[in-house]
Coordinates of C-alpha atoms and ligand atoms in Angstrom, one line a residue:
M1 CA -22.2 6.6 35.0
P2 CA -24.3 3.3 34.2
D3 CA -22.5 0.5 35.8
T4 CA -22.0 -1.1 31.9
A5 CA -19.3 2.0 31.4
L6 CA -16.4 0.2 30.0
P7 CA -12.8 1.2 32.3
A8 CA -10.3 2.8 29.3
P9 CA -7.5 0.1 28.7
T10 CA -4.1 1.1 30.5
S11 CA -1.1 -0.3 28.6
A12 CA 0.3 1.1 26.0
V13 CA 2.3 -1.5 22.7
T14 CA 5.5 -2.4 24.6
D15 CA 8.7 -4.0 23.1
R16 CA 8.1 -6.6 24.8
L17 CA 4.2 -7.1 24.2
L18 CA 5.6 -7.1 20.4
D19 CA 8.5 -9.4 21.1
A20 CA 6.1 -12.0 22.9
I21 CA 3.6 -11.6 20.1
R22 CA 6.4 -12.4 17.5
T23 CA 7.6 -15.4 18.7
I24 CA 3.4 -16.2 18.1
V25 CA 3.6 -15.4 14.6
G26 CA 6.9 -15.4 13.6
A27 CA 8.6 -12.9 11.9
T28 CA 6.8 -12.8 8.8
G29 CA 3.3 -12.6 10.8
L30 CA 4.5 -9.3 12.2
L31 CA 4.8 -5.7 10.3
T32 CA 6.1 -3.1 12.4
D33 CA 8.0 -0.8 9.3
P34 CA 6.1 2.2 8.9
S35 CA 5.9 1.8 5.4
D36 CA 4.5 -1.7 5.7
T37 CA 2.0 -1.1 8.4
A38 CA 0.6 2.6 6.9
P39 CA -1.7 0.9 4.5
Y40 CA -3.8 -0.5 7.2
A41 CA -3.4 2.7 9.0
E42 CA -5.9 4.5 6.4
D43 CA -9.3 3.6 4.9
W44 CA -10.5 3.4 1.3
R45 CA -12.0 6.5 1.6
K46 CA -9.0 8.3 3.3
L47 CA -11.4 9.6 5.6
Y48 CA -9.4 8.6 8.9
Q49 CA -5.0 8.7 9.1
G50 CA -4.7 6.3 12.1
R51 CA -1.2 4.8 13.1
T52 CA -0.4 1.4 14.6
R53 CA 3.0 0.2 16.1
A54 CA 2.3 -3.1 14.3
V55 CA -0.2 -5.1 12.1
I56 CA -0.4 -8.5 13.4
R57 CA -1.4 -11.2 10.6
P58 CA -1.6 -14.9 12.3
A59 CA -1.5 -17.7 10.0
N60 CA -4.3 -19.6 11.8
T61 CA -6.8 -19.4 14.3
Q62 CA -5.2 -21.0 17.0
E63 CA -1.8 -18.3 16.1
L64 CA -4.5 -15.7 16.3
A65 CA -6.1 -17.1 20.0
E66 CA -2.8 -16.3 21.6
V67 CA -2.3 -12.9 20.5
V68 CA -5.5 -11.8 21.6
K69 CA -5.2 -13.8 24.9
L70 CA -1.6 -11.5 25.3
C71 CA -3.5 -8.8 24.5
A72 CA -6.2 -9.1 26.8
A73 CA -3.8 -9.8 29.5
S74 CA -1.8 -6.7 29.1
G75 CA -5.3 -4.7 28.1
T76 CA -3.9 -4.0 24.4
R77 CA -6.5 -2.7 22.1
L78 CA -6.8 -4.7 18.9
V79 CA -8.5 -3.6 15.5
P80 CA -9.5 -6.7 13.3
Q81 CA -8.9 -5.7 9.9
G82 CA -10.0 -8.1 6.7
G83 CA -9.9 -6.1 2.9
N84 CA -9.8 -2.7 4.4
T85 CA -12.7 -1.5 2.2
S86 CA -15.1 0.0 5.2
M87 CA -17.1 2.5 3.5
V88 CA -17.2 4.2 8.0
G89 CA -13.8 3.9 9.0
G90 CA -14.6 0.4 11.3
A91 CA -11.1 -1.4 10.4
V92 CA -8.8 2.1 11.1
P93 CA -6.6 2.4 14.0
A94 CA -6.6 5.2 16.8
E95 CA -4.6 8.2 15.7
D96 CA -2.9 7.8 19.1
G97 CA -1.1 4.7 17.9
S98 CA -2.1 3.1 21.1
E99 CA -4.0 0.6 18.8
L100 CA -2.6 -2.9 17.1
V101 CA -3.9 -3.8 13.7
L102 CA -5.2 -7.8 13.5
S103 CA -5.2 -9.0 10.0
T104 CA -6.9 -12.3 8.9
A105 CA -5.6 -11.7 5.9
R106 CA -3.6 -15.3 6.2
L107 CA -6.3 -17.3 7.6
N108 CA -7.1 -18.0 3.7
R109 CA -8.1 -21.5 3.5
I110 CA -11.3 -22.8 2.0
R111 CA -12.1 -25.9 5.1
S112 CA -14.6 -27.9 3.4
I113 CA -17.9 -27.4 0.7
D114 CA -20.6 -29.9 0.1
P115 CA -22.6 -29.2 -3.1
V116 CA -25.2 -31.6 -1.5
D117 CA -25.8 -29.6 1.8
L118 CA -25.2 -26.8 -0.2
T119 CA -22.4 -25.4 2.5
L120 CA -19.4 -23.7 2.2
T121 CA -16.5 -23.5 5.6
L122 CA -14.1 -21.1 4.8
E123 CA -11.9 -18.7 7.1
A124 CA -12.0 -15.3 7.5
G125 CA -9.5 -14.3 4.9
V126 CA -10.8 -15.8 1.8
T127 CA -11.9 -13.0 -0.4
L128 CA -15.3 -12.4 -1.4
K129 CA -14.1 -13.1 -4.5
A130 CA -12.5 -16.3 -4.0
A131 CA -15.4 -17.7 -1.9
Q132 CA -17.7 -17.5 -4.8
M133 CA -15.2 -19.0 -7.4
A134 CA -14.7 -21.9 -5.0
A135 CA -18.9 -22.4 -5.1
S136 CA -19.1 -22.1 -8.7
D137 CA -16.2 -24.3 -9.2
V138 CA -18.8 -27.4 -7.5
G139 CA -21.5 -26.0 -9.4
C140 CA -22.6 -23.8 -6.5
L141 CA -23.6 -20.2 -5.7
L142 CA -22.9 -18.1 -2.9
P143 CA -24.8 -15.6 -3.3
L144 CA -23.5 -12.1 -2.0
S145 CA -22.2 -9.9 -4.1
I146 CA -20.0 -7.1 -3.6
S147 CA -18.5 -3.8 -5.4
S148 CA -15.3 -4.7 -3.5
E149 CA -15.7 -8.2 -3.3
G150 CA -12.3 -8.4 -5.2
S151 CA -10.9 -7.1 -2.1
A152 CA -13.7 -7.7 0.9
Q153 CA -12.8 -11.0 2.8
I154 CA -15.4 -13.0 4.8
G155 CA -14.7 -12.2 8.1
G156 CA -15.1 -8.3 7.3
V157 CA -18.3 -9.3 5.7
L158 CA -19.7 -10.9 8.2
A159 CA -19.0 -8.7 10.7
V160 CA -20.6 -6.1 9.1
N161 CA -23.6 -8.4 8.2
A162 CA -22.8 -6.4 3.8
G163 CA -25.8 -7.0 2.0
G164 CA -24.4 -5.7 -1.5
N165 CA -26.5 -6.2 -5.0
N166 CA -28.5 -9.9 -4.4
T167 CA -30.4 -9.0 -0.9
V168 CA -33.4 -8.5 -3.0
R169 CA -33.2 -12.3 -3.8
Y170 CA -31.4 -14.0 -1.1
G171 CA -31.1 -11.1 2.0
N172 CA -27.9 -9.8 3.4
A173 CA -24.7 -11.7 4.8
R174 CA -26.5 -12.7 7.7
D175 CA -29.1 -15.2 6.0
L176 CA -26.5 -16.7 4.4
V177 CA -24.7 -17.6 7.9
L178 CA -25.2 -21.3 9.4
G179 CA -22.0 -21.2 11.1
L180 CA -19.3 -19.3 13.2
E181 CA -16.1 -20.1 14.7
V182 CA -15.4 -16.9 16.9
V183 CA -11.9 -15.9 19.3
L184 CA -13.5 -14.0 22.0
P185 CA -12.2 -11.2 23.9
D186 CA -10.0 -13.3 26.6
G187 CA -8.6 -15.7 23.8
Q188 CA -11.3 -18.2 24.1
V189 CA -12.2 -20.0 20.5
W190 CA -15.8 -20.6 20.6
N191 CA -16.5 -23.4 17.7
G192 CA -19.7 -23.0 16.5
L193 CA -19.0 -24.3 13.2
R194 CA -22.4 -26.1 12.6
R195 CA -23.7 -26.2 9.1
L196 CA -27.8 -27.4 10.2
R197 CA -30.4 -26.2 8.8
K198 CA -32.5 -26.2 12.0
D199 CA -30.5 -26.2 15.2
N200 CA -32.9 -24.5 18.2
T201 CA -30.6 -24.8 20.9
G202 CA -31.0 -21.1 22.6
Y203 CA -29.3 -18.3 21.9
C204 CA -28.2 -17.4 18.4
L205 CA -24.6 -16.7 19.2
R206 CA -23.8 -16.4 16.0
Q207 CA -26.0 -13.4 15.2
L208 CA -24.7 -11.9 18.0
F209 CA -21.1 -11.1 15.8
V210 CA -22.6 -11.2 12.1
G211 CA -23.2 -7.2 12.2
S212 CA -20.9 -6.5 15.5
E213 CA -18.4 -5.1 13.5
G214 CA -15.7 -6.4 15.3
T215 CA -16.5 -4.8 18.5
L216 CA -17.5 -8.5 20.7
G217 CA -14.7 -10.8 19.2
I218 CA -13.1 -11.5 15.9
I219 CA -14.9 -14.0 13.7
T220 CA -12.0 -16.6 12.2
A221 CA -14.1 -18.7 10.5
A222 CA -17.5 -19.8 8.7
V223 CA -20.0 -21.9 7.2
L224 CA -22.3 -20.5 4.6
K225 CA -25.4 -21.3 3.2
L226 CA -24.6 -21.7 -1.0
A227 CA -27.5 -21.9 -3.5
P228 CA -28.1 -24.4 -6.6
Q229 CA -26.1 -22.2 -9.9
P230 CA -28.3 -20.4 -12.4
R231 CA -28.7 -22.0 -15.5
E232 CA -29.9 -18.6 -17.1
T233 CA -29.1 -15.3 -16.2
A234 CA -30.4 -12.1 -18.0
V235 CA -29.1 -8.8 -17.7
A236 CA -30.3 -5.5 -19.2
L237 CA -29.5 -1.6 -18.3
C238 CA -32.5 0.8 -19.3
G239 CA -32.5 4.1 -19.3
V240 CA -35.2 5.8 -17.3
A241 CA -36.9 9.4 -16.8
S242 CA -37.1 9.5 -12.9
P243 CA -36.8 7.1 -9.6
D244 CA -40.4 6.6 -10.2
D245 CA -40.2 5.2 -13.4
A246 CA -37.5 2.9 -12.1
L247 CA -39.9 1.7 -9.2
A248 CA -43.0 1.1 -11.8
L249 CA -40.6 -0.8 -13.8
F250 CA -39.1 -3.0 -10.7
T251 CA -42.9 -4.0 -10.0
R252 CA -43.8 -5.3 -13.4
F253 CA -40.9 -7.2 -13.1
Q254 CA -42.2 -7.9 -9.5
A255 CA -45.6 -9.3 -11.2
H256 CA -44.2 -11.0 -13.6
D257 CA -41.8 -13.5 -12.3
P258 CA -41.1 -11.9 -8.7
P259 CA -38.1 -14.7 -7.7
A260 CA -36.2 -14.5 -10.9
I261 CA -35.2 -10.6 -9.9
S262 CA -31.3 -11.2 -8.5
A263 CA -30.8 -7.5 -8.6
F264 CA -32.6 -5.1 -9.3
E265 CA -30.0 -1.2 -9.4
Y266 CA -30.9 1.9 -9.7
M267 CA -28.0 4.7 -10.8
S268 CA -28.4 8.6 -11.2
G269 CA -27.6 10.2 -14.8
P270 CA -24.6 12.5 -13.0
G271 CA -23.3 9.5 -11.4
M272 CA -23.1 7.4 -14.7
G273 CA -21.2 10.5 -16.0
F274 CA -18.6 10.4 -13.2
V275 CA -18.1 6.5 -14.6
L276 CA -18.3 7.0 -17.9
K277 CA -15.7 10.1 -18.0
H278 CA -13.2 8.4 -14.9
I279 CA -13.1 4.6 -15.3
E280 CA -10.8 3.3 -18.6
G281 CA -13.1 1.2 -20.8
A282 CA -16.2 2.0 -19.6
T283 CA -18.7 2.2 -22.4
M284 CA -22.6 3.4 -22.4
P285 CA -24.5 0.7 -24.8
L286 CA -27.3 3.3 -24.9
A287 CA -28.0 5.6 -27.7
A288 CA -28.0 8.5 -25.3
P289 CA -27.9 9.2 -22.2
A290 CA -30.6 9.2 -19.4
P291 CA -32.1 11.2 -16.1
G292 CA -31.6 8.0 -14.3
Y293 CA -30.8 4.4 -15.3
V294 CA -31.7 0.6 -13.9
L295 CA -29.9 -2.8 -14.0
V296 CA -31.6 -5.7 -13.6
E297 CA -30.9 -8.9 -13.4
L298 CA -32.7 -12.1 -13.7
A299 CA -31.7 -15.7 -12.7
T300 CA -32.5 -19.1 -12.5
P301 CA -31.5 -22.4 -11.6
R302 CA -34.5 -23.8 -13.1
P303 CA -34.6 -25.3 -16.6
D304 CA -36.0 -23.8 -19.9
A305 CA -37.3 -20.5 -17.8
G306 CA -36.6 -18.6 -21.0
L307 CA -35.3 -15.7 -18.8
R308 CA -34.3 -13.2 -22.1
A309 CA -37.8 -14.4 -23.4
T310 CA -39.5 -12.5 -20.0
L311 CA -37.0 -9.4 -20.1
E312 CA -37.8 -8.9 -23.3
T313 CA -41.1 -9.2 -22.9
V314 CA -41.2 -6.7 -19.6
L315 CA -39.1 -4.1 -21.2
E316 CA -41.0 -3.7 -24.9
A317 CA -44.4 -3.0 -22.8
A318 CA -42.5 -0.5 -20.6
L319 CA -40.9 1.0 -23.8
E320 CA -44.1 1.6 -25.1
D321 CA -45.7 2.9 -22.3
G322 CA -43.0 5.3 -21.6
I323 CA -42.1 4.2 -18.5
V324 CA -38.7 3.3 -19.9
L325 CA -36.4 5.2 -22.6
D326 CA -34.0 2.7 -23.6
A327 CA -32.6 -0.8 -22.7
A328 CA -30.1 -2.9 -23.8
L329 CA -29.8 -6.3 -23.2
A330 CA -26.6 -8.4 -23.0
S331 CA -26.2 -11.5 -25.4
T332 CA -22.6 -12.7 -24.3
E333 CA -20.9 -12.7 -20.4
A334 CA -18.4 -9.8 -22.2
Q335 CA -21.6 -7.7 -22.3
R336 CA -23.0 -8.6 -19.4
A337 CA -19.7 -8.0 -17.1
A338 CA -19.3 -4.3 -18.8
I339 CA -23.0 -3.8 -17.5
W340 CA -22.3 -4.5 -14.4
R341 CA -18.6 -2.7 -14.4
L342 CA -20.7 0.7 -15.2
R343 CA -22.9 0.3 -11.8
E344 CA -19.9 -1.7 -9.4
E345 CA -17.7 1.4 -10.5
H346 CA -19.7 4.3 -8.7
S347 CA -18.0 4.1 -6.0
E348 CA -14.6 4.5 -7.7
A349 CA -15.6 7.1 -10.1
Q350 CA -17.4 9.3 -7.5
K351 CA -13.6 9.2 -5.7
R352 CA -11.8 10.6 -8.7
E353 CA -14.0 13.1 -9.5
G354 CA -13.4 14.8 -5.8
A355 CA -14.5 14.5 -2.4
S356 CA -17.7 12.8 -1.6
V357 CA -20.1 12.4 1.5
K358 CA -22.1 9.2 1.6
N359 CA -25.1 8.2 3.2
D360 CA -26.1 4.7 3.0
V361 CA -29.6 5.0 3.6
S362 CA -32.3 2.6 3.4
V363 CA -36.2 3.3 3.1
P364 CA -38.9 1.1 2.0
V365 CA -38.9 -0.1 -1.6
S366 CA -42.0 2.0 -2.2
K367 CA -41.0 5.4 -0.6
V368 CA -37.8 4.8 -2.9
P369 CA -38.4 8.0 -5.4
A370 CA -40.1 10.4 -3.0
F371 CA -37.1 9.7 -0.5
I372 CA -34.7 10.4 -3.3
R373 CA -36.5 13.7 -4.1
Q374 CA -36.9 14.8 -0.8
A375 CA -33.1 14.0 -0.1
T376 CA -32.0 16.2 -2.5
A377 CA -34.0 19.2 -2.5
A378 CA -33.0 19.2 1.0
C379 CA -29.5 18.8 0.3
E380 CA -29.7 21.6 -2.4
A381 CA -31.2 24.1 -0.8
L382 CA -28.0 23.5 2.2
I383 CA -25.1 23.4 -0.1
P384 CA -26.1 25.3 -3.3
G385 CA -24.4 23.2 -6.4
V386 CA -24.0 20.1 -4.8
R387 CA -23.9 17.0 -6.9
V388 CA -26.6 14.7 -6.2
V389 CA -25.2 11.3 -7.3
P390 CA -28.3 8.5 -5.3
F391 CA -27.0 4.9 -7.1
G392 CA -27.7 1.4 -5.6
H393 CA -30.0 -0.9 -4.1
M394 CA -33.8 -0.4 -4.9
G395 CA -34.8 -3.8 -5.0
D396 CA -34.3 -3.5 -1.5
G397 CA -34.4 0.1 -0.8
N398 CA -30.9 1.1 0.4
I399 CA -29.9 3.9 -1.5
H400 CA -26.9 5.3 -1.8
F401 CA -27.1 8.8 -1.6
N402 CA -24.0 10.3 -2.2
L403 CA -23.2 14.2 -2.5
E404 CA -20.2 15.0 -4.9
Q405 CA -18.7 18.9 -3.9
P406 CA -19.7 21.7 -5.9
E407 CA -17.6 21.8 -9.0
E408 CA -15.8 25.1 -8.2
A409 CA -15.5 23.9 -3.8
D410 CA -12.9 23.3 -1.6
G411 CA -13.0 19.8 -1.0
A412 CA -11.7 20.1 2.6
W413 CA -14.5 22.4 3.1
F414 CA -17.2 20.3 1.6
L415 CA -16.3 17.3 3.9
A416 CA -16.2 19.2 7.2
Q417 CA -20.1 20.0 6.3
D418 CA -20.0 16.2 6.5
H419 CA -23.1 15.9 9.4
A420 CA -25.0 18.6 8.4
I421 CA -25.5 16.9 5.0
M422 CA -26.2 13.5 6.8
D423 CA -28.4 15.1 9.2
A424 CA -30.4 16.8 6.9
V425 CA -30.6 13.3 4.7
N426 CA -31.4 11.0 7.8
A427 CA -34.1 14.1 8.5
V428 CA -36.0 12.8 5.4
V429 CA -35.1 9.1 6.0
R430 CA -36.7 9.4 9.3
E431 CA -39.9 10.5 8.0
F432 CA -40.2 7.7 5.7
D433 CA -39.4 5.1 8.4
G434 CA -35.9 4.4 7.1
S435 CA -32.3 3.4 8.7
F436 CA -29.3 5.9 8.6
S437 CA -27.4 2.6 8.2
A438 CA -28.4 0.1 5.6
E439 CA -25.5 -2.0 5.1
H440 CA -22.4 -0.4 5.1
G441 CA -22.5 -0.2 9.2
I442 CA -21.6 2.3 12.1
G443 CA -17.5 2.2 11.9
K444 CA -16.0 4.8 13.4
L445 CA -18.3 7.5 11.1
K446 CA -22.0 7.3 12.9
P447 CA -21.4 6.2 16.1
Y448 CA -22.6 9.8 17.1
M449 CA -25.9 9.0 15.8
M450 CA -26.5 6.0 17.6
P451 CA -28.3 7.8 20.6
D452 CA -30.5 9.1 18.3
W453 CA -31.6 6.3 16.6
R454 CA -31.1 3.5 18.7
G455 CA -31.1 5.4 22.0
G456 CA -33.5 4.3 25.3
A457 CA -33.4 0.4 26.1
E458 CA -31.9 -0.7 22.7
L459 CA -28.7 1.3 23.1
A460 CA -28.4 0.2 26.7
L461 CA -28.6 -3.4 25.7
M462 CA -26.2 -3.2 23.2
Q463 CA -23.5 -1.5 26.3
R464 CA -24.4 -4.3 27.8
I465 CA -23.5 -7.3 25.8
K466 CA -20.2 -5.2 25.1
A467 CA -19.4 -4.8 28.3
A468 CA -19.9 -8.2 29.0
L469 CA -18.2 -10.1 26.3
D470 CA -15.3 -7.3 26.0
P471 CA -15.4 -5.6 29.9
Q472 CA -11.7 -4.2 28.8
G473 CA -12.8 -2.5 26.0
I474 CA -10.0 -4.1 23.6
M475 CA -11.8 -5.0 21.0
N476 CA -12.2 -2.5 18.2
P477 CA -12.3 0.6 20.8
G478 CA -14.5 3.7 19.3
K479 CA -16.3 1.8 16.7
V480 CA -20.5 1.2 16.8
L481 CA -20.9 2.4 20.0
P482 CA -20.7 6.6 21.1
Ligands
2HG501 C1 -21.7 -0.7 -3.5 O1 -23.2 -0.4 -3.6 C2 -21.3 -0.1 -2.3 O2 -21.3 -0.4 -5.0 C3 -20.7 1.3 -2.2 O3 -22.3 -0.4 -1.5 C4 -21.3 2.4 -2.1 O4 -19.5 3.9 -2.7 C5 -20.9 3.7 -2.3 O5 -21.6 5.1 -1.7
ZN502 ZN1 -23.7 -1.2 -2.2

């Protein structure tokens, strides 16, 4: 065994430990009734059914740190949890009941906001939606948007380095972090809540915790970069014949006014069909169904940019050239929201349609159409009748290459094929120099892929970092590292 191997934590969760935790967080901060703890033990996709004796809900960083100190002393394993929206089982406790869930939900204060510095300092339990609204209230934009933003909490969003719809323009969560406050696995609080644009002072520790998925410590607060609020936004839904045409449309917008593209999303025809079938109130603004769809959003803080005219010009030419089959431009805020809803409800609609296997992958943007074509062929050869429903962030190369069970198949049987399906898709991803994990993270679902994709010096380094920061292995065990 390498000298970085982690010892197995020994202590079971005792009543004495729970009593000691209760004295720190109070009765309201500790859930032990199985009917209260059950929702925290299961993931959104219902892939994992864990068990926990308690869910700890500290009210502030100090309480959280004291709890971690106690758990470190007894070698008790902790699973940090925000909104529990992980797509890879990143926040579920183990089935044996040996892990406690540590919820950040009550750390939900906006600490400060500065429209001149363009910074927002907030606690881990603030939902992404609430953070966006706080920014908007002072005339700023928090340029991070994901489908689960109503429930996803900042701590989790940063811990997994979420990407979402605006990566094409503003980057991923990582790119928005100026400072962090973290409770380390021994209970120490690292206050790195600096809000400077320039600060070259040794290793960039905050970026170590962003994307660590709670395996190195618990993010309790952050300073995020804001952007000026757009003065103008223009959105259209386009029908396209193929992913190739979607890419051709993207390059036209890029050629026209690249910084105006704030989102460029692709959806498959069958995936859109699921949304229209399962989501109440979802309506299609285009006259006829198309093999694929693009949602394009342009936005700018510049005055008099004339984005609607830009959108019309590019789309008219694309229609004439047959790149776009049909297009609907939003004229009101309600129409804009309705178009976005068709995109954001894709996950929910796929869940309602039946069992699905997800592949959150990325390839270079220019390779997206070829990737979709080849991965589709590979999956159809593997499972005849499988329904291929890719969608996602075409503008940054991140496609959710999702597969829905064949109509007549048994859902449990289909889910049991997940490794075969993911391996087939990942073989194509590799051909295009892509990544097997674009924005959802590794969680509990993908650690087995790590040796193959990140093995050698890279994984060994990650294991050494883990052993150095969390020598007892009590932070989110079984996630990220194999
Ligand atoms: C999205 O882009 C999310 O809507 C979820 O990342 C993707 O359900 C999925 O596969
Ligand atoms: Zn996504």
